[in-house]
Amino acid sequence: MLTRRADFLAANAGKRSPMPGFVLLARDRGDGDPAMRIGYTVTKKIGGAVIRNRLKRRLRALAREILPEAGLPGHDHVLIGRSNGVEREFDRLRTELRQALAKLAR
């Protein structure tokens, strides 16, 4: 799990894959460790704390389900929530995350 601001800023310099419900950032750490790390962020522009926390819960559920099989080994992943991520169907978010990971893997 990413918790330090420096890790989030470093991931911002990596590859980016925007989707309607979120933006996925991925950066190769280059340390030879195949472990994947993940971070979540949702700005206050999206809404109040309840809305932001709901979106983060949805993003965490997506990551738990998809990253172990389709994530990029040795990378830091950051999911940035977008405003339509709250109302979007979970199946569509799941499909978009798979597409974003496939795009970044190329």
mmCIF file with all atom_site columns, N, CA, C and O in Angstrom, residues 11-52:
data_model
loop_
_atom_site.group_PDB
_atom_site.id
_atom_site.type_symbol
_atom_site.label_atom_id
_atom_site.label_alt_id
_atom_site.label_comp_id
_atom_site.label_asym_id
_atom_site.label_entity_id
_atom_site.label_seq_id
_atom_site.pdbx_PDB_ins_code
_atom_site.Cartn_x
_atom_site.Cartn_y
_atom_site.Cartn_z
_atom_site.occupancy
_atom_site.B_iso_or_equiv
_atom_site.pdbx_formal_charge
_atom_site.auth_seq_id
_atom_site.auth_comp_id
_atom_site.auth_asym_id
_atom_site.auth_atom_id
_atom_site.pdbx_PDB_model_num
ATOM 1   N N  . ALA A 1 11 ? 4.814   8.181  -8.712  1.00 0.00 ? 11 ALA A N  1
ATOM 2   C CA . ALA A 1 11 ? 3.915   7.453  -9.617  1.00 0.00 ? 11 ALA A CA 1
ATOM 3   C C  . ALA A 1 11 ? 3.346   8.379  -10.675 1.00 0.00 ? 11 ALA A C  1
ATOM 4   O O  . ALA A 1 11 ? 3.063   7.951  -11.800 1.00 0.00 ? 11 ALA A O  1
ATOM 5   N N  . ASN A 1 12 ? 3.194   9.654  -10.338 1.00 0.00 ? 12 ASN A N  1
ATOM 6   C CA . ASN A 1 12 ? 2.675   10.622 -11.304 1.00 0.00 ? 12 ASN A CA 1
ATOM 7   C C  . ASN A 1 12 ? 3.616   10.791 -12.494 1.00 0.00 ? 12 ASN A C  1
ATOM 8   O O  . ASN A 1 12 ? 3.184   11.188 -13.572 1.00 0.00 ? 12 ASN A O  1
ATOM 9   N N  . ALA A 1 13 ? 4.883   10.472 -12.312 1.00 0.00 ? 13 ALA A N  1
ATOM 10  C CA . ALA A 1 13 ? 5.848   10.576 -13.408 1.00 0.00 ? 13 ALA A CA 1
ATOM 11  C C  . ALA A 1 13 ? 5.836   9.340  -14.308 1.00 0.00 ? 13 ALA A C  1
ATOM 12  O O  . ALA A 1 13 ? 6.509   9.319  -15.335 1.00 0.00 ? 13 ALA A O  1
ATOM 13  N N  . GLY A 1 14 ? 5.074   8.316  -13.939 1.00 0.00 ? 14 GLY A N  1
ATOM 14  C CA . GLY A 1 14 ? 5.022   7.086  -14.715 1.00 0.00 ? 14 GLY A CA 1
ATOM 15  C C  . GLY A 1 14 ? 3.993   7.151  -15.829 1.00 0.00 ? 14 GLY A C  1
ATOM 16  O O  . GLY A 1 14 ? 3.598   8.221  -16.292 1.00 0.00 ? 14 GLY A O  1
ATOM 17  N N  . LYS A 1 15 ? 3.542   5.969  -16.244 1.00 0.00 ? 15 LYS A N  1
ATOM 18  C CA . LYS A 1 15 ? 2.535   5.876  -17.301 1.00 0.00 ? 15 LYS A CA 1
ATOM 19  C C  . LYS A 1 15 ? 1.157   6.198  -16.753 1.00 0.00 ? 15 LYS A C  1
ATOM 20  O O  . LYS A 1 15 ? 0.876   5.962  -15.589 1.00 0.00 ? 15 LYS A O  1
ATOM 21  N N  . ARG A 1 16 ? 0.294   6.699  -17.626 1.00 0.00 ? 16 ARG A N  1
ATOM 22  C CA . ARG A 1 16 ? -1.040  7.154  -17.234 1.00 0.00 ? 16 ARG A CA 1
ATOM 23  C C  . ARG A 1 16 ? -2.066  6.564  -18.200 1.00 0.00 ? 16 ARG A C  1
ATOM 24  O O  . ARG A 1 16 ? -1.863  6.556  -19.404 1.00 0.00 ? 16 ARG A O  1
ATOM 25  N N  . SER A 1 17 ? -3.172  6.095  -17.639 1.00 0.00 ? 17 SER A N  1
ATOM 26  C CA . SER A 1 17 ? -4.253  5.552  -18.451 1.00 0.00 ? 17 SER A CA 1
ATOM 27  C C  . SER A 1 17 ? -5.588  6.103  -17.941 1.00 0.00 ? 17 SER A C  1
ATOM 28  O O  . SER A 1 17 ? -6.155  5.576  -16.982 1.00 0.00 ? 17 SER A O  1
ATOM 29  N N  . PRO A 1 18 ? -6.104  7.171  -18.569 1.00 0.00 ? 18 PRO A N  1
ATOM 30  C CA . PRO A 1 18 ? -7.374  7.741  -18.108 1.00 0.00 ? 18 PRO A CA 1
ATOM 31  C C  . PRO A 1 18 ? -8.572  6.922  -18.586 1.00 0.00 ? 18 PRO A C  1
ATOM 32  O O  . PRO A 1 18 ? -8.608  6.463  -19.715 1.00 0.00 ? 18 PRO A O  1
ATOM 33  N N  . MET A 1 19 ? -9.510  6.729  -17.693 1.00 0.00 ? 19 MET A N  1
ATOM 34  C CA . MET A 1 19 ? -10.764 6.041  -17.981 1.00 0.00 ? 19 MET A CA 1
ATOM 35  C C  . MET A 1 19 ? -11.899 6.921  -17.448 1.00 0.00 ? 19 MET A C  1
ATOM 36  O O  . MET A 1 19 ? -11.658 7.827  -16.665 1.00 0.00 ? 19 MET A O  1
ATOM 37  N N  . PRO A 1 20 ? -13.143 6.669  -17.857 1.00 0.00 ? 20 PRO A N  1
ATOM 38  C CA . PRO A 1 20 ? -14.245 7.527  -17.391 1.00 0.00 ? 20 PRO A CA 1
ATOM 39  C C  . PRO A 1 20 ? -14.440 7.540  -15.879 1.00 0.00 ? 20 PRO A C  1
ATOM 40  O O  . PRO A 1 20 ? -14.795 8.564  -15.312 1.00 0.00 ? 20 PRO A O  1
ATOM 41  N N  . GLY A 1 21 ? -14.190 6.443  -15.186 1.00 0.00 ? 21 GLY A N  1
ATOM 42  C CA . GLY A 1 21 ? -14.437 6.377  -13.754 1.00 0.00 ? 21 GLY A CA 1
ATOM 43  C C  . GLY A 1 21 ? -13.224 6.667  -12.887 1.00 0.00 ? 21 GLY A C  1
ATOM 44  O O  . GLY A 1 21 ? -13.353 6.938  -11.705 1.00 0.00 ? 21 GLY A O  1
ATOM 45  N N  . PHE A 1 22 ? -12.035 6.589  -13.468 1.00 0.00 ? 22 PHE A N  1
ATOM 46  C CA . PHE A 1 22 ? -10.809 6.780  -12.706 1.00 0.00 ? 22 PHE A CA 1
ATOM 47  C C  . PHE A 1 22 ? -9.645  7.013  -13.657 1.00 0.00 ? 22 PHE A C  1
ATOM 48  O O  . PHE A 1 22 ? -9.782  6.866  -14.876 1.00 0.00 ? 22 PHE A O  1
ATOM 49  N N  . VAL A 1 23 ? -8.506  7.356  -13.100 1.00 0.00 ? 23 VAL A N  1
ATOM 50  C CA . VAL A 1 23 ? -7.250  7.439  -13.849 1.00 0.00 ? 23 VAL A CA 1
ATOM 51  C C  . VAL A 1 23 ? -6.298  6.462  -13.177 1.00 0.00 ? 23 VAL A C  1
ATOM 52  O O  . VAL A 1 23 ? -6.177  6.452  -11.940 1.00 0.00 ? 23 VAL A O  1
ATOM 53  N N  . LEU A 1 24 ? -5.637  5.629  -13.974 1.00 0.00 ? 24 LEU A N  1
ATOM 54  C CA . LEU A 1 24 ? -4.673  4.680  -13.427 1.00 0.00 ? 24 LEU A CA 1
ATOM 55  C C  . LEU A 1 24 ? -3.274  5.169  -13.761 1.00 0.00 ? 24 LEU A C  1
ATOM 56  O O  . LEU A 1 24 ? -2.970  5.446  -14.921 1.00 0.00 ? 24 LEU A O  1
ATOM 57  N N  . LEU A 1 25 ? -2.436  5.288  -12.737 1.00 0.00 ? 25 LEU A N  1
ATOM 58  C CA . LEU A 1 25 ? -1.029  5.621  -12.910 1.00 0.00 ? 25 LEU A CA 1
ATOM 59  C C  . LEU A 1 25 ? -0.213  4.391  -12.553 1.00 0.00 ? 25 LEU A C  1
ATOM 60  O O  . LEU A 1 25 ? -0.550  3.677  -11.599 1.00 0.00 ? 25 LEU A O  1
ATOM 61  N N  . ALA A 1 26 ? 0.838   4.130  -13.296 1.00 0.00 ? 26 ALA A N  1
ATOM 62  C CA . ALA A 1 26 ? 1.714   3.002  -12.988 1.00 0.00 ? 26 ALA A CA 1
ATOM 63  C C  . ALA A 1 26 ? 3.154   3.419  -13.251 1.00 0.00 ? 26 ALA A C  1
ATOM 64  O O  . ALA A 1 26 ? 3.459   4.023  -14.278 1.00 0.00 ? 26 ALA A O  1
ATOM 65  N N  . ARG A 1 27 ? 4.026   3.101  -12.292 1.00 0.00 ? 27 ARG A N  1
ATOM 66  C CA . ARG A 1 27 ? 5.435   3.437  -12.431 1.00 0.00 ? 27 ARG A CA 1
ATOM 67  C C  . ARG A 1 27 ? 6.262   2.232  -12.016 1.00 0.00 ? 27 ARG A C  1
ATOM 68  O O  . ARG A 1 27 ? 6.051   1.643  -10.959 1.00 0.00 ? 27 ARG A O  1
ATOM 69  N N  . ASP A 1 28 ? 7.220   1.889  -12.881 1.00 0.00 ? 28 ASP A N  1
ATOM 70  C CA . ASP A 1 28 ? 8.140   0.797  -12.565 1.00 0.00 ? 28 ASP A CA 1
ATOM 71  C C  . ASP A 1 28 ? 9.125   1.294  -11.508 1.00 0.00 ? 28 ASP A C  1
ATOM 72  O O  . ASP A 1 28 ? 9.802   2.292  -11.709 1.00 0.00 ? 28 ASP A O  1
ATOM 73  N N  . ARG A 1 29 ? 9.190   0.587  -10.381 1.00 0.00 ? 29 ARG A N  1
ATOM 74  C CA . ARG A 1 29 ? 10.096  1.004  -9.317  1.00 0.00 ? 29 ARG A CA 1
ATOM 75  C C  . ARG A 1 29 ? 11.546  0.741  -9.676  1.00 0.00 ? 29 ARG A C  1
ATOM 76  O O  . ARG A 1 29 ? 12.436  1.437  -9.233  1.00 0.00 ? 29 ARG A O  1
ATOM 77  N N  . GLY A 1 30 ? 11.800  -0.308 -10.453 1.00 0.00 ? 30 GLY A N  1
ATOM 78  C CA . GLY A 1 30 ? 13.162  -0.616 -10.875 1.00 0.00 ? 30 GLY A CA 1
ATOM 79  C C  . GLY A 1 30 ? 14.041  -1.154 -9.763  1.00 0.00 ? 30 GLY A C  1
ATOM 80  O O  . GLY A 1 30 ? 15.260  -1.103 -9.867  1.00 0.00 ? 30 GLY A O  1
ATOM 81  N N  . ASP A 1 31 ? 13.444  -1.690 -8.704  1.00 0.00 ? 31 ASP A N  1
ATOM 82  C CA . ASP A 1 31 ? 14.238  -2.203 -7.599  1.00 0.00 ? 31 ASP A CA 1
ATOM 83  C C  . ASP A 1 31 ? 14.371  -3.727 -7.624  1.00 0.00 ? 31 ASP A C  1
ATOM 84  O O  . ASP A 1 31 ? 14.971  -4.312 -6.739  1.00 0.00 ? 31 ASP A O  1
ATOM 85  N N  . GLY A 1 32 ? 13.828  -4.368 -8.646  1.00 0.00 ? 32 GLY A N  1
ATOM 86  C CA . GLY A 1 32 ? 13.925  -5.819 -8.771  1.00 0.00 ? 32 GLY A CA 1
ATOM 87  C C  . GLY A 1 32 ? 12.933  -6.590 -7.926  1.00 0.00 ? 32 GLY A C  1
ATOM 88  O O  . GLY A 1 32 ? 12.867  -7.812 -7.998  1.00 0.00 ? 32 GLY A O  1
ATOM 89  N N  . ASP A 1 33 ? 12.132  -5.912 -7.118  1.00 0.00 ? 33 ASP A N  1
ATOM 90  C CA . ASP A 1 33 ? 11.121  -6.558 -6.288  1.00 0.00 ? 33 ASP A CA 1
ATOM 91  C C  . ASP A 1 33 ? 9.846   -6.710 -7.110  1.00 0.00 ? 33 ASP A C  1
ATOM 92  O O  . ASP A 1 33 ? 9.301   -5.722 -7.599  1.00 0.00 ? 33 ASP A O  1
ATOM 93  N N  . PRO A 1 34 ? 9.336   -7.940 -7.293  1.00 0.00 ? 34 PRO A N  1
ATOM 94  C CA . PRO A 1 34 ? 8.143   -8.119 -8.120  1.00 0.00 ? 34 PRO A CA 1
ATOM 95  C C  . PRO A 1 34 ? 6.834   -7.728 -7.433  1.00 0.00 ? 34 PRO A C  1
ATOM 96  O O  . PRO A 1 34 ? 5.775   -7.806 -8.044  1.00 0.00 ? 34 PRO A O  1
ATOM 97  N N  . ALA A 1 35 ? 6.892   -7.297 -6.182  1.00 0.00 ? 35 ALA A N  1
ATOM 98  C CA . ALA A 1 35 ? 5.667   -6.942 -5.454  1.00 0.00 ? 35 ALA A CA 1
ATOM 99  C C  . ALA A 1 35 ? 5.005   -5.718 -6.082  1.00 0.00 ? 35 ALA A C  1
ATOM 100 O O  . ALA A 1 35 ? 5.674   -4.793 -6.525  1.00 0.00 ? 35 ALA A O  1
ATOM 101 N N  . MET A 1 36 ? 3.662   -5.737 -6.110  1.00 0.00 ? 36 MET A N  1
ATOM 102 C CA . MET A 1 36 ? 2.892   -4.599 -6.615  1.00 0.00 ? 36 MET A CA 1
ATOM 103 C C  . MET A 1 36 ? 2.399   -3.801 -5.422  1.00 0.00 ? 36 MET A C  1
ATOM 104 O O  . MET A 1 36 ? 1.929   -4.372 -4.445  1.00 0.00 ? 36 MET A O  1
ATOM 105 N N  . ARG A 1 37 ? 2.504   -2.483 -5.537  1.00 0.00 ? 37 ARG A N  1
ATOM 106 C CA . ARG A 1 37 ? 1.954   -1.618 -4.492  1.00 0.00 ? 37 ARG A CA 1
ATOM 107 C C  . ARG A 1 37 ? 0.838   -0.789 -5.110  1.00 0.00 ? 37 ARG A C  1
ATOM 108 O O  . ARG A 1 37 ? 0.843   -0.518 -6.304  1.00 0.00 ? 37 ARG A O  1
ATOM 109 N N  . ILE A 1 38 ? -0.125  -0.397 -4.272  1.00 0.00 ? 38 ILE A N  1
ATOM 110 C CA . ILE A 1 38 ? -1.298  0.327  -4.765  1.00 0.00 ? 38 ILE A CA 1
ATOM 111 C C  . ILE A 1 38 ? -1.607  1.494  -3.831  1.00 0.00 ? 38 ILE A C  1
ATOM 112 O O  . ILE A 1 38 ? -1.411  1.395  -2.632  1.00 0.00 ? 38 ILE A O  1
ATOM 113 N N  . GLY A 1 39 ? -2.068  2.580  -4.421  1.00 0.00 ? 39 GLY A N  1
ATOM 114 C CA . GLY A 1 39 ? -2.505  3.740  -3.666  1.00 0.00 ? 39 GLY A CA 1
ATOM 115 C C  . GLY A 1 39 ? -3.795  4.272  -4.262  1.00 0.00 ? 39 GLY A C  1
ATOM 116 O O  . GLY A 1 39 ? -4.077  4.057  -5.451  1.00 0.00 ? 39 GLY A O  1
ATOM 117 N N  . TYR A 1 40 ? -4.576  4.954  -3.454  1.00 0.00 ? 40 TYR A N  1
ATOM 118 C CA . TYR A 1 40 ? -5.868  5.487  -3.882  1.00 0.00 ? 40 TYR A CA 1
ATOM 119 C C  . TYR A 1 40 ? -5.938  6.950  -3.500  1.00 0.00 ? 40 TYR A C  1
ATOM 120 O O  . TYR A 1 40 ? -5.501  7.328  -2.414  1.00 0.00 ? 40 TYR A O  1
ATOM 121 N N  . THR A 1 41 ? -6.512  7.758  -4.368  1.00 0.00 ? 41 THR A N  1
ATOM 122 C CA . THR A 1 41 ? -6.715  9.158  -4.039  1.00 0.00 ? 41 THR A CA 1
ATOM 123 C C  . THR A 1 41 ? -7.987  9.662  -4.712  1.00 0.00 ? 41 THR A C  1
ATOM 124 O O  . THR A 1 41 ? -8.292  9.280  -5.838  1.00 0.00 ? 41 THR A O  1
ATOM 125 N N  . VAL A 1 42 ? -8.731  10.479 -3.977  1.00 0.00 ? 42 VAL A N  1
ATOM 126 C CA . VAL A 1 42 ? -9.946  11.099 -4.486  1.00 0.00 ? 42 VAL A CA 1
ATOM 127 C C  . VAL A 1 42 ? -9.946  12.533 -3.963  1.00 0.00 ? 42 VAL A C  1
ATOM 128 O O  . VAL A 1 42 ? -9.857  12.743 -2.749  1.00 0.00 ? 42 VAL A O  1
ATOM 129 N N  . THR A 1 43 ? -10.050 13.510 -4.844  1.00 0.00 ? 43 THR A N  1
ATOM 130 C CA . THR A 1 43 ? -9.978  14.902 -4.423  1.00 0.00 ? 43 THR A CA 1
ATOM 131 C C  . THR A 1 43 ? -11.306 15.376 -3.838  1.00 0.00 ? 43 THR A C  1
ATOM 132 O O  . THR A 1 43 ? -12.358 14.776 -4.062  1.00 0.00 ? 43 THR A O  1
ATOM 133 N N  . LYS A 1 44 ? -11.237 16.490 -3.139  1.00 0.00 ? 44 LYS A N  1
ATOM 134 C CA . LYS A 1 44 ? -12.444 17.062 -2.527  1.00 0.00 ? 44 LYS A CA 1
ATOM 135 C C  . LYS A 1 44 ? -13.406 17.617 -3.564  1.00 0.00 ? 44 LYS A C  1
ATOM 136 O O  . LYS A 1 44 ? -14.561 17.869 -3.247  1.00 0.00 ? 44 LYS A O  1
ATOM 137 N N  . LYS A 1 45 ? -12.934 17.801 -4.795  1.00 0.00 ? 45 LYS A N  1
ATOM 138 C CA . LYS A 1 45 ? -13.826 18.266 -5.865  1.00 0.00 ? 45 LYS A CA 1
ATOM 139 C C  . LYS A 1 45 ? -14.916 17.241 -6.166  1.00 0.00 ? 45 LYS A C  1
ATOM 140 O O  . LYS A 1 45 ? -15.971 17.591 -6.684  1.00 0.00 ? 45 LYS A O  1
ATOM 141 N N  . ILE A 1 46 ? -14.652 15.987 -5.853  1.00 0.00 ? 46 ILE A N  1
ATOM 142 C CA . ILE A 1 46 ? -15.609 14.909 -6.128  1.00 0.00 ? 46 ILE A CA 1
ATOM 143 C C  . ILE A 1 46 ? -16.831 15.044 -5.222  1.00 0.00 ? 46 ILE A C  1
ATOM 144 O O  . ILE A 1 46 ? -17.954 14.806 -5.641  1.00 0.00 ? 46 ILE A O  1
ATOM 145 N N  . GLY A 1 47 ? -16.608 15.397 -3.964  1.00 0.00 ? 47 GLY A N  1
ATOM 146 C CA . GLY A 1 47 ? -17.728 15.533 -3.036  1.00 0.00 ? 47 GLY A CA 1
ATOM 147 C C  . GLY A 1 47 ? -17.244 15.502 -1.602  1.00 0.00 ? 47 GLY A C  1
ATOM 148 O O  . GLY A 1 47 ? -16.049 15.596 -1.328  1.00 0.00 ? 47 GLY A O  1
ATOM 149 N N  . GLY A 1 48 ? -18.193 15.347 -0.704  1.00 0.00 ? 48 GLY A N  1
ATOM 150 C CA . GLY A 1 48 ? -17.878 15.307 0.714   1.00 0.00 ? 48 GLY A CA 1
ATOM 151 C C  . GLY A 1 48 ? -17.197 14.003 1.096   1.00 0.00 ? 48 GLY A C  1
ATOM 152 O O  . GLY A 1 48 ? -16.953 13.125 0.262   1.00 0.00 ? 48 GLY A O  1
ATOM 153 N N  . ALA A 1 49 ? -16.901 13.860 2.376   1.00 0.00 ? 49 ALA A N  1
ATOM 154 C CA . ALA A 1 49 ? -16.169 12.697 2.866   1.00 0.00 ? 49 ALA A CA 1
ATOM 155 C C  . ALA A 1 49 ? -16.903 11.388 2.585   1.00 0.00 ? 49 ALA A C  1
ATOM 156 O O  . ALA A 1 49 ? -16.278 10.384 2.248   1.00 0.00 ? 49 ALA A O  1
ATOM 157 N N  . VAL A 1 50 ? -18.219 11.396 2.697   1.00 0.00 ? 50 VAL A N  1
ATOM 158 C CA . VAL A 1 50 ? -18.995 10.167 2.469   1.00 0.00 ? 50 VAL A CA 1
ATOM 159 C C  . VAL A 1 50 ? -18.828 9.701  1.019   1.00 0.00 ? 50 VAL A C  1
ATOM 160 O O  . VAL A 1 50 ? -18.590 8.522  0.755   1.00 0.00 ? 50 VAL A O  1
ATOM 161 N N  . ILE A 1 51 ? -18.941 10.630 0.088   1.00 0.00 ? 51 ILE A N  1
ATOM 162 C CA . ILE A 1 51 ? -18.808 10.295 -1.334  1.00 0.00 ? 51 ILE A CA 1
ATOM 163 C C  . ILE A 1 51 ? -17.386 9.830  -1.640  1.00 0.00 ? 51 ILE A C  1
ATOM 164 O O  . ILE A 1 51 ? -17.181 8.828  -2.333  1.00 0.00 ? 51 ILE A O  1
ATOM 165 N N  . ARG A 1 52 ? -16.398 10.560 -1.132  1.00 0.00 ? 52 ARG A N  1
ATOM 166 C CA . ARG A 1 52 ? -14.998 10.193 -1.393  1.00 0.00 ? 52 ARG A CA 1
ATOM 167 C C  . ARG A 1 52 ? -14.671 8.818  -0.828  1.00 0.00 ? 52 ARG A C  1
ATOM 168 O O  . ARG A 1 52 ? -14.023 8.005  -1.489  1.00 0.00 ? 52 ARG A O  1
#
